[in-house]
Coordinates of C-alpha atoms in Angstrom, one line a residue:
M221 CA 13.1 10.9 0.2
S222 CA 9.8 12.6 1.1
L223 CA 11.3 13.9 4.4
L224 CA 14.4 15.0 2.6
A225 CA 12.3 16.9 0.0
M226 CA 10.3 18.6 2.8
L227 CA 13.5 19.7 4.5
G228 CA 14.6 21.2 1.3
E229 CA 11.7 23.7 1.6
R230 CA 12.8 25.0 5.0
P231 CA 14.7 23.8 8.0
M232 CA 12.5 21.8 10.4
Y233 CA 12.5 19.9 13.7
G234 CA 11.6 16.2 13.6
L235 CA 8.2 16.8 15.0
E236 CA 7.5 19.5 12.4
L237 CA 8.6 17.0 9.7
K238 CA 6.2 14.4 11.1
H239 CA 3.2 16.8 11.1
S240 CA 4.1 18.2 7.7
F241 CA 4.3 14.7 6.2
E242 CA 1.0 13.6 7.8
E243 CA -0.7 16.9 6.7
R244 CA 0.4 16.4 3.1
T245 CA -0.7 12.8 3.0
G246 CA -4.0 13.4 4.9
G247 CA -2.8 11.2 7.7
V248 CA -3.2 8.1 5.5
W249 CA 0.4 7.1 6.3
P250 CA 0.9 8.1 9.9
L251 CA 4.6 8.4 11.0
N252 CA 6.0 7.6 14.4
V253 CA 8.2 10.5 15.5
G254 CA 10.9 8.0 16.4
Q255 CA 10.8 6.8 12.8
V256 CA 11.3 10.4 11.6
Y257 CA 14.3 10.9 13.9
T258 CA 15.9 7.6 12.8
T259 CA 15.4 8.6 9.1
V260 CA 16.9 12.1 9.7
G261 CA 19.8 10.4 11.5
R262 CA 20.5 8.3 8.4
L263 CA 20.2 11.3 6.2
E264 CA 22.7 13.2 8.3
R265 CA 25.1 10.3 8.4
D266 CA 24.9 10.2 4.6
G267 CA 25.6 13.9 4.3
L268 CA 22.2 14.8 2.9
V269 CA 21.1 16.9 5.8
A270 CA 22.9 18.9 8.4
L271 CA 22.1 20.3 11.8
R272 CA 21.2 23.9 11.5
E273 CA 20.5 24.8 15.1
E274 CA 19.7 23.2 18.4
H275 CA 17.5 24.8 21.0
D276 CA 16.3 23.3 24.3
G277 CA 17.3 19.8 23.0
Q278 CA 15.4 20.3 19.8
K279 CA 17.5 19.9 16.6
R280 CA 16.5 21.7 13.4
Y281 CA 17.8 20.2 10.2
E282 CA 18.2 21.5 6.7
T283 CA 19.3 19.8 3.5
T284 CA 22.8 20.0 2.2
A285 CA 23.8 20.6 -1.5
A286 CA 24.1 16.8 -1.8
G287 CA 20.6 16.5 -0.3
R288 CA 19.2 18.9 -2.8
E289 CA 20.9 17.1 -5.6
K290 CA 19.5 13.8 -4.4
V291 CA 15.9 15.2 -4.2
A292 CA 16.2 16.7 -7.7
T293 CA 17.3 13.3 -9.0
W294 CA 14.5 11.6 -7.1
F295 CA 11.9 13.8 -8.7
A296 CA 13.5 13.4 -12.2
R297 CA 13.7 9.6 -12.3
P298 CA 10.7 7.3 -12.5
S299 CA 9.9 5.3 -9.4
K300 CA 11.3 1.8 -9.3
K301 CA 9.0 -1.0 -8.8
L302 CA 10.4 -3.1 -6.0
A303 CA 10.0 -6.8 -5.7
A304 CA 6.4 -7.8 -5.0
S305 CA 5.7 -7.6 -1.3
R306 CA 3.6 -10.1 0.6
D307 CA 0.0 -9.1 0.3
E308 CA -2.1 -10.4 3.2
M309 CA -5.3 -10.5 1.1
V310 CA -3.7 -12.4 -1.7
L311 CA -2.1 -14.8 0.7
K312 CA -5.3 -15.3 2.6
I313 CA -7.3 -16.2 -0.6
T314 CA -4.6 -18.4 -2.1
I315 CA -4.2 -20.3 1.2
A316 CA -8.0 -20.5 1.6
M317 CA -8.2 -22.2 -1.8
T318 CA -6.2 -25.2 -0.5
T319 CA -7.4 -25.3 3.1
P320 CA -10.1 -27.9 3.8
G321 CA -13.2 -26.6 5.3
V322 CA -12.7 -22.9 4.3
D323 CA -15.3 -21.3 2.1
V324 CA -13.1 -19.3 -0.2
R325 CA -16.2 -17.5 -1.6
A326 CA -17.0 -16.3 1.9
V327 CA -13.4 -15.1 2.3
I328 CA -13.6 -13.2 -1.0
Q329 CA -17.0 -11.6 0.0
A330 CA -15.6 -10.4 3.3
E331 CA -12.6 -8.9 1.6
R332 CA -14.9 -7.3 -1.1
R333 CA -17.1 -5.7 1.6
A334 CA -14.1 -4.2 3.4
L335 CA -12.8 -2.8 0.1
I336 CA -16.2 -1.3 -0.8
E337 CA -16.3 0.4 2.6
Q338 CA -12.8 1.7 2.0
L339 CA -13.9 3.1 -1.4
Q340 CA -16.9 4.8 0.2
E341 CA -14.6 6.5 2.8
Y342 CA -12.1 7.6 0.2
T343 CA -15.0 9.0 -1.9
R344 CA -16.4 10.8 1.1
L345 CA -13.0 12.4 1.8
K346 CA -12.7 13.4 -1.9
V347 CA -16.1 15.1 -1.8
D348 CA -15.1 17.0 1.4
A349 CA -11.8 18.2 0.0
Q350 CA -11.5 21.8 -1.2
Q351 CA -10.9 21.4 -4.9
A352 CA -8.5 24.3 -5.4
D353 CA -6.6 24.1 -2.1
D354 CA -6.2 20.3 -1.8
L355 CA -4.8 19.3 -5.2
S356 CA -2.1 17.0 -3.8
W357 CA -4.6 15.5 -1.3
L358 CA -7.0 14.8 -4.2
M359 CA -4.3 13.1 -6.2
L360 CA -3.4 10.9 -3.3
L361 CA -7.1 10.0 -2.8
D362 CA -7.4 9.2 -6.6
S363 CA -4.4 6.9 -6.2
L364 CA -6.0 5.1 -3.2
I365 CA -9.3 4.8 -5.0
F366 CA -7.8 3.4 -8.2
K367 CA -5.7 0.8 -6.2
T368 CA -8.7 -0.2 -4.2
E369 CA -10.9 -0.5 -7.3
A370 CA -8.1 -2.7 -8.9
R371 CA -8.2 -5.0 -5.8
V372 CA -12.0 -5.3 -6.1
R373 CA -11.6 -6.3 -9.8
W374 CA -9.0 -8.9 -8.8
L375 CA -11.5 -10.4 -6.4
D376 CA -14.1 -10.5 -9.2
A377 CA -11.5 -12.3 -11.4
C378 CA -10.8 -14.8 -8.6
E379 CA -14.5 -15.6 -8.4
S380 CA -14.8 -16.0 -12.1
R381 CA -11.7 -18.3 -12.2
I382 CA -13.2 -20.4 -9.4
A383 CA -16.6 -20.7 -11.2
R384 CA -14.9 -21.7 -14.5
A385 CA -12.7 -24.3 -12.7
E386 CA -15.8 -25.8 -11.0
M387 CA -17.4 -26.2 -14.5
E388 CA -14.4 -27.9 -16.1
P389 CA -14.1 -31.7 -15.8
T390 CA -11.2 -32.7 -13.7
T391 CA -8.9 -35.3 -15.2
T392 CA -6.1 -35.6 -12.6
N393 CA -6.0 -36.9 -9.1
E394 CA -3.3 -34.5 -8.0
T395 CA -4.1 -31.3 -6.2
N396 CA -4.7 -28.6 -8.8
R397 CA -4.0 -25.0 -8.2
G398 CA -7.6 -24.3 -7.6
G399 CA -7.4 -26.4 -4.4
A400 CA -9.8 -29.1 -5.3
I401 CA -8.6 -32.7 -5.1
P402 CA -10.6 -34.8 -7.6
A403 CA -11.8 -38.1 -6.4
E404 CA -10.0 -41.3 -7.4
P405 CA -11.8 -43.0 -10.3
Q406 CA -13.6 -46.1 -9.3
K407 CA -12.7 -49.4 -10.9
D408 CA -16.1 -49.6 -12.6
E409 CA -15.6 -46.1 -14.1
V410 CA -12.1 -47.1 -15.4
R411 CA -13.3 -50.2 -17.1
G412 CA -16.1 -48.3 -18.4

């Protein structure tokens, strides 16, 4: 939809689309030019873009009326939250909780350090941005900063949950969701 919206501004070649997208997103989400051409091919197949001209093997595309309508609808409707995708950091920590010999606190600390470094880089980029000229870039950076801060807060919550679980007495011998397997009670302890 982003590529379709950009084609609505003016006809472009695939490489122009790639550069325009990366410029608008500060290169945070680099595109493979092949990915751009594949997407434009699907948009053409669906009648949302049309070939405007071809010169030296380069094809310049523009949006059709249906494409402009699709973009207008896209901008007007709230974004849909898709099903949760697999998140490597979440998977790593949840698996570390139940893997013998893995220090989950060390895993959390390594992830936190990486996130703090990311936050510092985003903040540096934000300071370097020209306030008046880079409004969309600043909004993108704000989004990245807020998402990264939320991940750091989640790591904090994980550590708190682990600390609370370690302080609670365990009463079952089945594996709990915190990953610890309580020891079997000794016969002397059962008789009491």
